DNA sequence: TTCCGGTATCTACCATACAAGATTGCGGAA
DNA sequence: TTCCGCAATCTTGTATGGTAGATACCGGAA
């Protein structure tokens, strides 16, 4: 259960190291294949080896690090098959979510989604790609909340970290217009209480990640297994 | 990203402690709400506090323990809503899997499934409930393998730990005949290459867990949040 | 009896030291 | 030059001591 469970608070040193390292990894400051060591990171953050070691354990369980006992610890390379199956998991869950939402839409469901899309259009117009990315996540997360399974989104989020690394490599706006159009189509199907159309639109929306992945693999082969 | 990723090997003491504690928890030897401590477990297994501490971290990330800093560590109580959402996740993925398998069944798919069901009937006849449970898992795992997403099953498996605790409380054979009949229905739909029927049969099969959960909550309220 | 405060004792957290396996590189022999 | 073996030096794993915070208990005052 809960992979990224309750480590949101950064009370302890170990938690802080986890947050810092995870950020470095998903932003590609630490690249797949990079070798790191407990002493190295400990010195870098001015703490003992102990909290760093615990951070390594957490990140290894999240699939970002690979601890090779008595040898070294490396930033895990991205597994194409793992990403593919993560996408399968995400599509399975999000399709079920959108069916629920479109099947029994709450009174304000369509309104909330339209509001988010408007924000995305604003972010896109301002060329604020970071905000756009956050709003994109929020759109999907909101769908999970509307379906009453927000916890399921946390699961997707954990698995999305791998693909986020890929996304960071291709930080071009990557046709945000198209994503917005697809979001509109999904929201419209929800407004019409049309589960079948909503499912089709969601599948088409998620299918784009496949193209992104394949292109990135050929662009950065060293970062993949 | 594998939550229960590569800790199958029990090379280190920490790994052994993880395996031992997890077994104690899912078999209800350690009950939800039980308070444990690093020193306690360390003394019990004859190791230092350090490996135990790391085991706690791993089990906490798997949702089996709750570490309360500077206070204590307790065996996490079962969250009914968490179990419900885990079931949602499982159903989403397994439905997608069965659609794939029934939509494009491999040449020997139906034969493999029939073989497993035959084994289950033998186990049921021998009243070997443990073996029956293992074969039940294998049936679902095999479907994932046939769909080419065996990794997705690992995810379900991680989330299933919570429900396994519940299941252990109700260790009656719990109508294995009925489960076998449902498996047969699923396998038959795969044999006919009939995705719609297969999906319906799978949903009905998984829906039984909901009844089991509600009954167990009323029988053992102390073990739930 | 009830309530409040101080203290003993518990907890997880962190730092440090040591142990043991794995790697690297250097030097000598063929 | 090439190859083999040993040793220095990495790495993670484990043990232990000390620290800060939270809890529980116990005694005294109202």
Short mmCIF file of C-alpha atoms (C1' of nucleotides) in Angstrom, two decimals:
data_model
loop_
_atom_site.label_atom_id
_atom_site.label_comp_id
_atom_site.label_asym_id
_atom_site.label_seq_id
_atom_site.Cartn_x
_atom_site.Cartn_y
_atom_site.Cartn_z
CA UNK A 1 0.00 0.00 0.00
CA UNK A 2 0.89 3.62 -0.04
CA UNK A 3 4.34 3.96 -1.41
CA UNK A 4 4.81 7.66 -0.93
CA UNK A 5 2.81 7.40 2.20
CA UNK A 6 3.26 9.86 5.00
CA UNK A 7 6.58 11.39 4.21
CA UNK A 8 5.08 14.64 3.10
CA UNK A 9 6.20 16.26 6.32
CA UNK A 10 9.89 16.98 6.38
CA UNK A 11 10.33 16.77 10.09
CA UNK A 12 13.35 14.52 10.20
CA UNK A 13 16.62 14.83 8.38
CA UNK A 14 15.93 11.59 6.54
CA UNK A 15 12.69 13.01 5.16
CA UNK A 16 14.44 16.14 3.98
CA UNK A 17 17.10 14.10 2.23
CA UNK A 18 14.40 12.00 0.58
CA UNK A 19 12.64 15.08 -0.75
CA UNK A 20 15.86 16.69 -1.93
CA UNK A 21 17.18 13.58 -3.65
CA UNK A 22 13.86 12.78 -5.29
CA UNK A 23 13.75 16.28 -6.69
CA UNK A 24 17.29 15.96 -8.03
CA UNK A 25 16.41 12.68 -9.67
CA UNK A 26 13.16 13.66 -11.36
CA UNK A 27 14.68 16.91 -12.58
CA UNK A 28 17.56 14.93 -14.03
CA UNK A 29 20.14 16.73 -11.95
CA UNK A 30 21.05 13.18 -11.00
CA UNK A 31 20.99 11.18 -14.20
CA UNK A 32 20.10 7.52 -14.65
CA UNK A 33 23.24 5.50 -14.16
CA UNK A 34 24.93 8.01 -11.88
CA UNK A 35 26.72 6.38 -8.99
CA UNK A 36 26.22 7.90 -5.58
CA UNK A 37 27.26 6.79 -2.12
CA UNK A 38 25.97 7.33 1.37
CA UNK A 39 29.11 9.19 2.42
CA UNK A 40 28.98 11.37 -0.67
CA UNK A 41 25.41 12.52 -0.12
CA UNK A 42 25.94 12.77 3.62
CA UNK A 43 28.80 15.18 3.12
CA UNK A 44 26.83 17.13 0.55
CA UNK A 45 23.91 17.70 2.89
CA UNK A 46 25.96 18.01 6.06
CA UNK A 47 24.42 15.06 7.87
CA UNK A 48 25.52 11.67 9.01
CA UNK A 49 25.41 8.57 6.87
CA UNK A 50 22.47 7.20 8.83
CA UNK A 51 19.68 9.50 7.57
CA UNK A 52 21.05 9.24 4.06
CA UNK A 53 20.99 5.49 4.27
CA UNK A 54 17.34 5.51 5.28
CA UNK A 55 16.56 7.90 2.46
CA UNK A 56 18.22 5.50 0.04
CA UNK A 57 16.00 2.70 1.29
CA UNK A 58 12.87 4.74 0.71
CA UNK A 59 13.92 5.86 -2.75
CA UNK A 60 14.93 2.33 -3.67
CA UNK A 61 11.46 1.10 -2.76
CA UNK A 62 10.06 3.80 -5.01
CA UNK A 63 12.16 2.51 -7.86
CA UNK A 64 14.40 5.53 -8.20
CA UNK A 65 17.57 4.03 -6.76
CA UNK A 66 19.19 0.64 -7.02
CA UNK A 67 21.15 -0.42 -3.96
CA UNK A 68 23.79 -2.98 -4.80
CA UNK A 69 24.93 -4.37 -1.47
CA UNK A 70 28.59 -3.90 -0.68
CA UNK A 71 29.03 -2.44 -4.12
CA UNK A 72 27.41 0.92 -4.71
CA UNK A 73 24.11 2.68 -5.19
CA UNK A 74 23.12 4.01 -8.59
CA UNK A 75 20.32 6.12 -9.94
CA UNK A 76 18.14 3.53 -11.57
CA UNK A 77 17.93 3.62 -15.31
CA UNK A 78 14.46 3.90 -16.76
CA UNK A 79 12.96 0.58 -17.76
CA UNK A 80 10.95 0.94 -20.98
CA UNK A 81 8.89 -2.08 -20.10
CA UNK A 82 8.33 -0.74 -16.61
CA UNK A 83 7.13 2.55 -18.03
CA UNK A 84 4.90 0.70 -20.44
CA UNK A 85 3.31 -1.31 -17.67
CA UNK A 86 2.99 1.76 -15.48
CA UNK A 87 1.06 3.32 -18.32
CA UNK A 88 -1.11 0.22 -18.49
CA UNK A 89 -1.87 0.56 -14.80
CA UNK A 90 -2.61 4.22 -15.13
CA UNK A 91 -4.91 3.71 -18.09
CA UNK A 92 -6.76 0.90 -16.33
CA UNK A 93 -7.47 3.03 -13.29
CA UNK A 94 -8.19 6.29 -15.06
CA UNK A 95 -10.59 4.60 -17.44
CA UNK A 96 -12.48 3.15 -14.51
CA UNK A 97 -12.47 6.56 -12.85
CA UNK A 98 -13.79 8.41 -15.86
CA UNK A 99 -16.51 5.83 -16.30
CA UNK A 100 -17.66 6.40 -12.75
CA UNK A 101 -17.54 10.17 -13.03
CA UNK A 102 -19.32 10.26 -16.38
CA UNK A 103 -21.78 7.64 -15.27
CA UNK A 104 -22.82 9.44 -12.12
CA UNK A 105 -21.55 13.00 -12.45
CA UNK A 106 -21.92 15.14 -9.37
CA UNK A 107 -23.80 18.40 -9.67
CA UNK A 108 -20.70 20.56 -10.09
CA UNK A 109 -18.41 18.04 -11.79
CA UNK A 110 -18.47 19.63 -15.21
CA UNK A 111 -18.08 23.10 -13.75
CA UNK A 112 -15.00 22.18 -11.73
CA UNK A 113 -13.36 20.57 -14.74
CA UNK A 114 -14.11 23.55 -16.98
CA UNK A 115 -12.58 25.85 -14.40
CA UNK A 116 -9.37 23.82 -14.37
CA UNK A 117 -9.21 23.84 -18.15
CA UNK A 118 -9.57 27.62 -18.15
CA UNK A 119 -6.63 27.86 -15.79
CA UNK A 120 -4.62 25.65 -18.09
CA UNK A 121 -5.37 27.87 -21.03
CA UNK A 122 -4.14 30.83 -19.03
CA UNK A 123 -0.95 29.02 -18.09
CA UNK A 124 -0.42 27.98 -21.69
CA UNK A 125 -0.94 31.56 -22.92
CA UNK A 126 1.61 32.76 -20.36
CA UNK A 127 4.04 30.04 -21.49
CA UNK A 128 4.29 28.87 -17.88
CA UNK A 129 5.06 25.23 -18.59
CA UNK A 130 5.66 24.35 -14.96
CA UNK A 131 2.28 25.64 -13.90
CA UNK A 132 0.73 23.93 -16.89
CA UNK A 133 2.20 20.62 -15.80
CA UNK A 134 0.88 21.09 -12.26
CA UNK A 135 -2.58 21.92 -13.56
CA UNK A 136 -2.47 18.91 -15.84
CA UNK A 137 -1.84 16.67 -12.87
CA UNK A 138 -4.55 18.45 -10.92
CA UNK A 139 -7.06 17.74 -13.67
CA UNK A 140 -6.52 14.02 -13.42
CA UNK A 141 -6.33 14.09 -9.66
CA UNK A 142 -9.63 15.95 -9.51
CA UNK A 143 -11.24 13.24 -11.55
CA UNK A 144 -10.06 10.70 -8.99
CA UNK A 145 -11.49 12.84 -6.21
CA UNK A 146 -14.81 13.14 -8.00
CA UNK A 147 -14.90 9.36 -8.27
CA UNK A 148 -14.22 9.03 -4.54
CA UNK A 149 -10.90 7.25 -5.01
CA UNK A 150 -8.37 10.00 -4.50
CA UNK A 151 -6.08 7.52 -2.87
CA UNK A 152 -5.84 5.71 -6.19
CA UNK A 153 -4.30 8.82 -7.67
CA UNK A 154 -1.47 8.65 -5.17
CA UNK A 155 -0.67 5.27 -6.64
CA UNK A 156 -0.61 6.64 -10.14
CA UNK A 157 1.51 9.51 -8.94
CA UNK A 158 4.13 7.17 -7.56
CA UNK A 159 4.33 5.33 -10.83
CA UNK A 160 4.34 8.52 -12.78
CA UNK A 161 7.69 9.56 -11.34
CA UNK A 162 9.48 7.39 -13.85
CA UNK A 163 7.72 9.01 -16.78
CA UNK A 164 8.22 12.43 -15.22
CA UNK A 165 11.92 11.93 -15.62
CA UNK A 166 11.31 11.33 -19.29
CA UNK A 167 9.06 14.33 -19.49
CA UNK A 168 11.72 16.54 -17.98
CA UNK A 169 14.06 15.64 -20.81
CA UNK A 170 11.57 16.87 -23.38
CA UNK A 171 10.65 20.05 -21.58
CA UNK A 172 9.29 21.68 -24.69
CA UNK A 173 5.72 22.80 -24.24
CA UNK A 174 4.94 19.69 -26.27
CA UNK A 175 1.73 20.92 -27.78
CA UNK A 176 -0.13 22.03 -24.69
CA UNK A 177 -2.90 23.12 -27.03
CA UNK A 178 -3.53 19.54 -27.94
CA UNK A 179 -3.64 18.44 -24.31
CA UNK A 180 -6.13 21.19 -23.55
CA UNK A 181 -8.31 20.13 -26.46
CA UNK A 182 -8.30 16.56 -25.16
CA UNK A 183 -9.18 17.70 -21.67
CA UNK A 184 -12.08 19.66 -23.11
CA UNK A 185 -13.31 16.58 -24.89
CA UNK A 186 -13.19 14.58 -21.67
CA UNK A 187 -14.97 17.27 -19.71
CA UNK A 188 -17.62 17.58 -22.40
CA UNK A 189 -18.33 13.86 -22.27
CA UNK A 190 -18.67 14.12 -18.50
CA UNK A 191 -21.08 17.01 -18.96
CA UNK A 192 -23.16 14.89 -21.31
CA UNK A 193 -22.99 11.96 -18.86
CA UNK A 194 -21.60 9.86 -21.68
CA UNK A 195 -19.27 7.19 -20.20
CA UNK A 196 -18.40 5.55 -23.49
CA UNK A 197 -17.21 8.76 -25.12
CA UNK A 198 -15.41 9.79 -21.95
CA UNK A 199 -13.55 6.47 -21.89
CA UNK A 200 -12.54 6.79 -25.52
CA UNK A 201 -11.34 10.34 -25.02
CA UNK A 202 -9.34 9.36 -21.95
CA UNK A 203 -7.66 6.46 -23.74
CA UNK A 204 -6.71 8.70 -26.62
CA UNK A 205 -5.37 11.28 -24.20
CA UNK A 206 -3.18 8.81 -22.36
CA UNK A 207 -1.97 7.15 -25.53
CA UNK A 208 0.16 10.18 -26.31
CA UNK A 209 2.60 9.22 -23.59
CA UNK A 210 3.55 6.18 -25.64
CA UNK A 211 4.81 8.34 -28.47
CA UNK A 212 6.69 10.57 -26.08
CA UNK A 213 8.40 7.56 -24.56
CA UNK A 214 9.53 6.01 -27.81
CA UNK A 215 10.92 9.27 -29.06
CA UNK A 216 12.81 9.89 -25.85
CA UNK A 217 14.32 6.41 -25.85
CA UNK A 218 15.93 7.06 -29.20
CA UNK A 219 17.07 10.52 -28.11
CA UNK A 220 18.62 9.45 -24.81
CA UNK A 221 19.42 5.75 -25.07
CA UNK A 222 21.92 5.90 -22.20
CA UNK A 223 19.19 6.70 -19.70
CA UNK A 224 17.28 3.51 -20.43
CA UNK A 225 17.93 -0.12 -19.69
CA UNK B 1 8.66 0.85 -9.21
CA UNK B 2 7.83 -2.04 -7.39
CA UNK B 3 7.00 -1.58 -3.83
CA UNK B 4 7.91 -5.05 -2.68
CA UNK B 5 10.66 -4.91 -5.17
CA UNK B 6 13.91 -6.70 -4.77
CA UNK B 7 13.82 -7.75 -1.19
CA UNK B 8 13.00 -11.29 -2.11
CA UNK B 9 16.53 -12.33 -1.28
CA UNK B 10 17.15 -12.50 2.42
CA UNK B 11 20.82 -11.76 2.29
CA UNK B 12 21.01 -9.14 4.97
CA UNK B 13 19.64 -9.23 8.47
CA UNK B 14 17.33 -6.33 7.66
CA UNK B 15 15.76 -8.33 4.85
CA UNK B 16 15.24 -11.31 7.11
CA UNK B 17 13.58 -9.13 9.72
CA UNK B 18 11.33 -7.64 7.04
CA UNK B 19 10.22 -11.06 5.89
CA UNK B 20 9.69 -12.34 9.40
CA UNK B 21 7.73 -9.31 10.56
CA UNK B 22 5.61 -9.19 7.45
CA UNK B 23 4.71 -12.81 7.97
CA UNK B 24 3.79 -12.17 11.59
CA UNK B 25 1.61 -9.25 10.56
CA UNK B 26 -0.32 -10.87 7.73
CA UNK B 27 -0.88 -14.01 9.78
CA UNK B 28 -2.22 -11.83 12.59
CA UNK B 29 0.41 -13.01 15.05
CA UNK B 30 0.97 -9.27 15.39
CA UNK B 31 -2.45 -7.70 15.54
CA UNK B 32 -3.50 -4.28 14.30
CA UNK B 33 -2.89 -1.79 17.07
CA UNK B 34 -0.10 -3.78 18.69
CA UNK B 35 2.75 -1.57 19.84
CA UNK B 36 6.26 -2.69 19.02
CA UNK B 37 9.64 -1.04 19.38
CA UNK B 38 13.01 -1.31 17.75
CA UNK B 39 14.64 -2.61 20.93
CA UNK B 40 11.86 -5.11 21.45
CA UNK B 41 12.11 -6.67 18.01
CA UNK B 42 15.90 -6.41 18.04
CA UNK B 43 16.06 -8.45 21.22
CA UNK B 44 13.55 -10.93 19.91
CA UNK B 45 15.53 -11.64 16.74
CA UNK B 46 18.94 -11.30 18.30
CA UNK B 47 20.15 -8.44 16.15
CA UNK B 48 20.99 -4.81 16.65
CA UNK B 49 18.43 -2.04 16.50
CA UNK B 50 19.78 -0.77 13.20
CA UNK B 51 18.53 -3.58 10.89
CA UNK B 52 15.23 -3.56 12.73
CA UNK B 53 14.89 0.14 12.18
CA UNK B 54 15.41 -0.28 8.45
CA UNK B 55 12.89 -3.09 8.40
CA UNK B 56 10.40 -0.78 10.08
CA UNK B 57 10.94 1.81 7.37
CA UNK B 58 10.26 -0.72 4.63
CA UNK B 59 7.16 -2.09 6.30
CA UNK B 60 5.88 1.41 7.00
CA UNK B 61 6.13 2.23 3.30
CA UNK B 62 4.13 -0.89 2.57
CA UNK B 63 1.41 0.35 4.89
CA UNK B 64 1.81 -2.36 7.50
CA UNK B 65 3.42 -0.26 10.24
CA UNK B 66 2.87 3.26 11.45
CA UNK B 67 5.97 4.97 12.79
CA UNK B 68 5.11 7.76 15.20
CA UNK B 69 8.34 9.70 15.67
CA UNK B 70 9.62 9.86 19.20
CA UNK B 71 6.51 8.04 20.33
CA UNK B 72 6.20 4.44 19.24
CA UNK B 73 5.61 2.17 16.28
CA UNK B 74 2.33 0.32 15.97
CA UNK B 75 0.95 -2.32 13.65
CA UNK B 76 -1.31 -0.29 11.44
CA UNK B 77 -4.98 -0.84 11.78
CA UNK B 78 -6.81 -1.77 8.62
CA UNK B 79 -8.47 1.15 6.90
CA UNK B 80 -11.85 0.13 5.47
CA UNK B 81 -11.70 2.93 2.94
CA UNK B 82 -8.16 1.96 2.03
CA UNK B 83 -9.23 -1.62 1.46
CA UNK B 84 -12.16 -0.41 -0.59
CA UNK B 85 -9.93 1.68 -2.81
CA UNK B 86 -7.41 -1.13 -3.09
CA UNK B 87 -10.26 -3.25 -4.37
CA UNK B 88 -11.12 -0.51 -6.86
CA UNK B 89 -7.55 -0.52 -8.10
CA UNK B 90 -7.48 -4.26 -8.36
CA UNK B 91 -10.76 -4.42 -10.24
CA UNK B 92 -9.65 -1.70 -12.64
CA UNK B 93 -6.47 -3.53 -13.52
CA UNK B 94 -7.87 -7.04 -13.62
CA UNK B 95 -10.75 -5.97 -15.82
CA UNK B 96 -8.31 -4.46 -18.27
CA UNK B 97 -6.23 -7.61 -18.10
CA UNK B 98 -9.11 -9.97 -18.75
CA UNK B 99 -10.24 -7.84 -21.66
CA UNK B 100 -6.83 -8.13 -23.25
CA UNK B 101 -6.59 -11.86 -22.65
CA UNK B 102 -10.09 -12.57 -23.89
CA UNK B 103 -9.69 -10.18 -26.79
CA UNK B 104 -6.48 -11.73 -28.05
CA UNK B 105 -6.16 -15.09 -26.36
CA UNK B 106 -2.90 -16.90 -26.92
CA UNK B 107 -3.01 -20.38 -28.35
CA UNK B 108 -2.74 -22.16 -25.01
CA UNK B 109 -4.43 -19.58 -22.79
CA UNK B 110 -7.59 -21.55 -22.16
CA UNK B 111 -5.64 -24.76 -21.60
CA UNK B 112 -3.37 -23.19 -18.98
CA UNK B 113 -6.33 -21.76 -17.11
CA UNK B 114 -8.23 -25.04 -17.18
CA UNK B 115 -5.18 -26.80 -15.78
CA UNK B 116 -5.01 -24.37 -12.87
CA UNK B 117 -8.68 -24.81 -12.15
CA UNK B 118 -8.24 -28.57 -12.08
CA UNK B 119 -5.49 -28.15 -9.50
CA UNK B 120 -7.80 -25.98 -7.45
CA UNK B 121 -10.48 -28.61 -7.49
CA UNK B 122 -7.96 -31.15 -6.24
CA UNK B 123 -6.87 -28.83 -3.43
CA UNK B 124 -10.46 -28.15 -2.50
CA UNK B 125 -11.25 -31.85 -2.42
CA UNK B 126 -8.25 -32.41 -0.15
CA UNK B 127 -9.40 -29.56 2.10
CA UNK B 128 -5.98 -27.96 1.65
CA UNK B 129 -7.05 -24.35 2.09
CA UNK B 130 -3.52 -22.98 2.06
CA UNK B 131 -2.75 -24.59 -1.28
CA UNK B 132 -6.12 -23.45 -2.57
CA UNK B 133 -5.30 -19.88 -1.66
CA UNK B 134 -1.95 -20.09 -3.42
CA UNK B 135 -3.58 -21.52 -6.54
CA UNK B 136 -6.21 -18.80 -6.42
CA UNK B 137 -3.50 -16.17 -6.51
CA UNK B 138 -1.70 -18.05 -9.25
CA UNK B 139 -4.83 -18.00 -11.39
CA UNK B 140 -5.00 -14.24 -11.32
CA UNK B 141 -1.27 -13.86 -11.70
CA UNK B 142 -1.32 -16.10 -14.73
CA UNK B 143 -3.92 -13.88 -16.34
CA UNK B 144 -1.57 -10.94 -15.85
CA UNK B 145 1.24 -12.92 -17.41
CA UNK B 146 -0.91 -13.85 -20.38
CA UNK B 147 -1.69 -10.16 -20.85
CA UNK B 148 2.01 -9.32 -20.79
CA UNK B 149 1.77 -7.20 -17.65
CA UNK B 150 2.95 -9.54 -14.95
CA UNK B 151 4.52 -6.59 -13.19
CA UNK B 152 1.07 -5.15 -12.68
CA UNK B 153 0.23 -8.16 -10.57
CA UNK B 154 3.03 -7.32 -8.18
CA UNK B 155 1.26 -4.05 -7.59
CA UNK B 156 -2.00 -5.80 -6.83
CA UNK B 157 -0.13 -8.19 -4.61
CA UNK B 158 1.27 -5.37 -2.52
CA UNK B 159 -2.17 -3.91 -2.03
CA UNK B 160 -3.64 -7.30 -1.35
CA UNK B 161 -1.60 -7.67 1.82
CA UNK B 162 -4.13 -5.57 3.70
CA UNK B 163 -7.01 -7.76 2.62
CA UNK B 164 -4.95 -10.86 3.28
CA UNK B 165 -4.93 -9.90 6.93
CA UNK B 166 -8.70 -9.85 6.81
CA UNK B 167 -8.78 -13.10 4.96
CA UNK B 168 -6.65 -14.75 7.62
CA UNK B 169 -9.27 -13.91 10.20
CA UNK B 170 -11.93 -15.74 8.24
CA UNK B 171 -9.86 -18.79 7.48
CA UNK B 172 -12.85 -20.97 6.70
CA UNK B 173 -12.70 -22.44 3.24
CA UNK B 174 -15.26 -19.76 2.46
CA UNK B 175 -17.04 -21.60 -0.30
CA UNK B 176 -14.15 -22.61 -2.48
CA UNK B 177 -16.68 -24.29 -4.72
CA UNK B 178 -18.12 -20.95 -5.61
CA UNK B 179 -14.72 -19.47 -6.39
CA UNK B 180 -13.95 -22.43 -8.63
CA UNK B 181 -17.22 -22.01 -10.48
CA UNK B 182 -16.42 -18.34 -11.06
CA UNK B 183 -12.96 -19.18 -12.30
CA UNK B 184 -14.48 -21.66 -14.71
CA UNK B 185 -16.81 -19.00 -16.02
CA UNK B 186 -13.91 -16.63 -16.61
CA UNK B 187 -11.85 -19.29 -18.33
CA UNK B 188 -14.80 -20.27 -20.51
CA UNK B 189 -15.26 -16.67 -21.64
CA UNK B 190 -11.57 -16.53 -22.51
CA UNK B 191 -11.96 -19.75 -24.48
CA UNK B 192 -14.83 -18.22 -26.43
CA UNK B 193 -12.78 -15.03 -26.95
CA UNK B 194 -15.66 -13.08 -25.43
CA UNK B 195 -14.25 -10.00 -23.66
CA UNK B 196 -17.60 -8.64 -22.50
CA UNK B 197 -18.61 -11.84 -20.73
CA UNK B 198 -15.12 -12.23 -19.32
CA UNK B 199 -15.26 -8.73 -17.88
CA UNK B 200 -18.65 -9.32 -16.30
CA UNK B 201 -17.51 -12.60 -14.79
CA UNK B 202 -14.36 -11.01 -13.40
CA UNK B 203 -16.29 -8.14 -11.82
CA UNK B 204 -18.69 -10.55 -10.18
CA UNK B 205 -15.80 -12.64 -8.94
CA UNK B 206 -14.03 -9.69 -7.35
CA UNK B 207 -17.21 -8.27 -5.87
CA UNK B 208 -17.28 -11.07 -3.35
CA UNK B 209 -14.40 -9.46 -1.47
CA UNK B 210 -16.67 -6.58 -0.55
CA UNK B 211 -19.02 -8.88 1.34
CA UNK B 212 -16.11 -10.55 3.08
CA UNK B 213 -14.78 -7.17 4.20
CA UNK B 214 -18.03 -5.88 5.61
CA UNK B 215 -18.64 -9.06 7.53
CA UNK B 216 -15.14 -9.01 8.98
CA UNK B 217 -15.42 -5.40 10.06
CA UNK B 218 -18.40 -6.21 12.21
CA UNK B 219 -16.71 -9.33 13.59
CA UNK B 220 -13.42 -7.65 14.50
CA UNK B 221 -14.08 -3.94 14.89
CA UNK B 222 -10.93 -3.40 16.96
CA UNK B 223 -8.72 -4.24 14.01
CA UNK B 224 -10.14 -1.47 11.85
CA UNK B 225 -9.85 2.28 11.98
"C1'" DT C 1 -11.56 12.70 45.85
"C1'" DT C 2 -9.77 15.35 42.09
"C1'" DC C 3 -6.46 17.83 39.70
"C1'" DC C 4 -1.92 19.53 38.72
"C1'" DG C 5 3.18 19.36 38.24
"C1'" DG C 6 7.57 17.23 38.12
"C1'" DT C 7 10.29 13.32 37.09
"C1'" DA C 8 11.47 8.73 35.54
"C1'" DT C 9 11.26 6.17 31.52
"C1'" DC C 10 10.01 5.08 27.31
"C1'" DT C 11 10.39 6.07 22.20
"C1'" DA C 12 12.55 7.03 17.59
"C1'" DC C 13 16.38 9.81 15.62
"C1'" DC C 14 21.14 10.69 14.67
"C1'" DA C 15 26.24 10.21 14.94
"C1'" DT C 16 30.12 7.38 15.12
"C1'" DA C 17 32.97 3.21 14.85
"C1'" DC C 18 33.84 -1.12 13.10
"C1'" DA C 19 33.20 -5.17 9.93
"C1'" DA C 20 33.11 -7.55 5.57
"C1'" DG C 21 32.58 -7.91 0.75
"C1'" DA C 22 33.76 -5.78 -3.95
"C1'" DT C 23 36.42 -3.06 -6.90
"C1'" DT C 24 40.48 -0.92 -8.62
"C1'" DG C 25 45.07 -0.42 -9.62
"C1'" DC C 26 49.68 -1.40 -9.29
"C1'" DG C 27 53.69 -4.34 -9.63
"C1'" DG C 28 55.96 -8.39 -10.86
"C1'" DA C 29 56.35 -12.59 -13.60
"C1'" DA C 30 55.95 -14.99 -17.95
"C1'" DT D 1 53.40 -6.76 -23.99
"C1'" DT D 2 50.18 -9.46 -21.42
"C1'" DC D 3 48.39 -11.61 -17.51
"C1'" DC D 4 47.96 -12.79 -12.75
"C1'" DG D 5 47.79 -11.78 -7.81
"C1'" DC D 6 47.92 -8.95 -3.84
"C1'" DA D 7 46.83 -4.88 -1.37
"C1'" DA D 8 44.86 -0.29 -0.76
"C1'" DT D 9 40.50 1.69 -0.97
"C1'" DC D 10 36.18 1.97 -2.14
"C1'" DT D 11 31.23 0.41 -0.95
"C1'" DT D 12 27.17 -0.99 2.14
"C1'" DG D 13 25.88 -3.61 6.49
"C1'" DT D 14 25.81 -3.74 11.54
"C1'" DA D 15 26.53 -2.41 16.45
"C1'" DT D 16 26.42 0.93 20.01
"C1'" DG D 17 26.04 5.35 22.53
"C1'" DG D 18 23.97 9.60 23.18
"C1'" DT D 19 20.03 13.09 22.39
"C1'" DA D 20 15.48 15.20 22.20
"C1'" DG D 21 10.81 14.63 22.59
"C1'" DA D 22 6.57 12.29 24.29
"C1'" DT D 23 4.30 9.55 27.61
"C1'" DA D 24 3.11 7.67 32.04
"C1'" DC D 25 3.31 7.60 36.70
"C1'" DC D 26 3.51 9.22 41.20
"C1'" DG D 27 3.13 12.48 44.94
"C1'" DG D 28 1.31 16.65 46.80
"C1'" DA D 29 -2.06 20.44 46.97
"C1'" DA D 30 -6.83 22.06 46.81
#
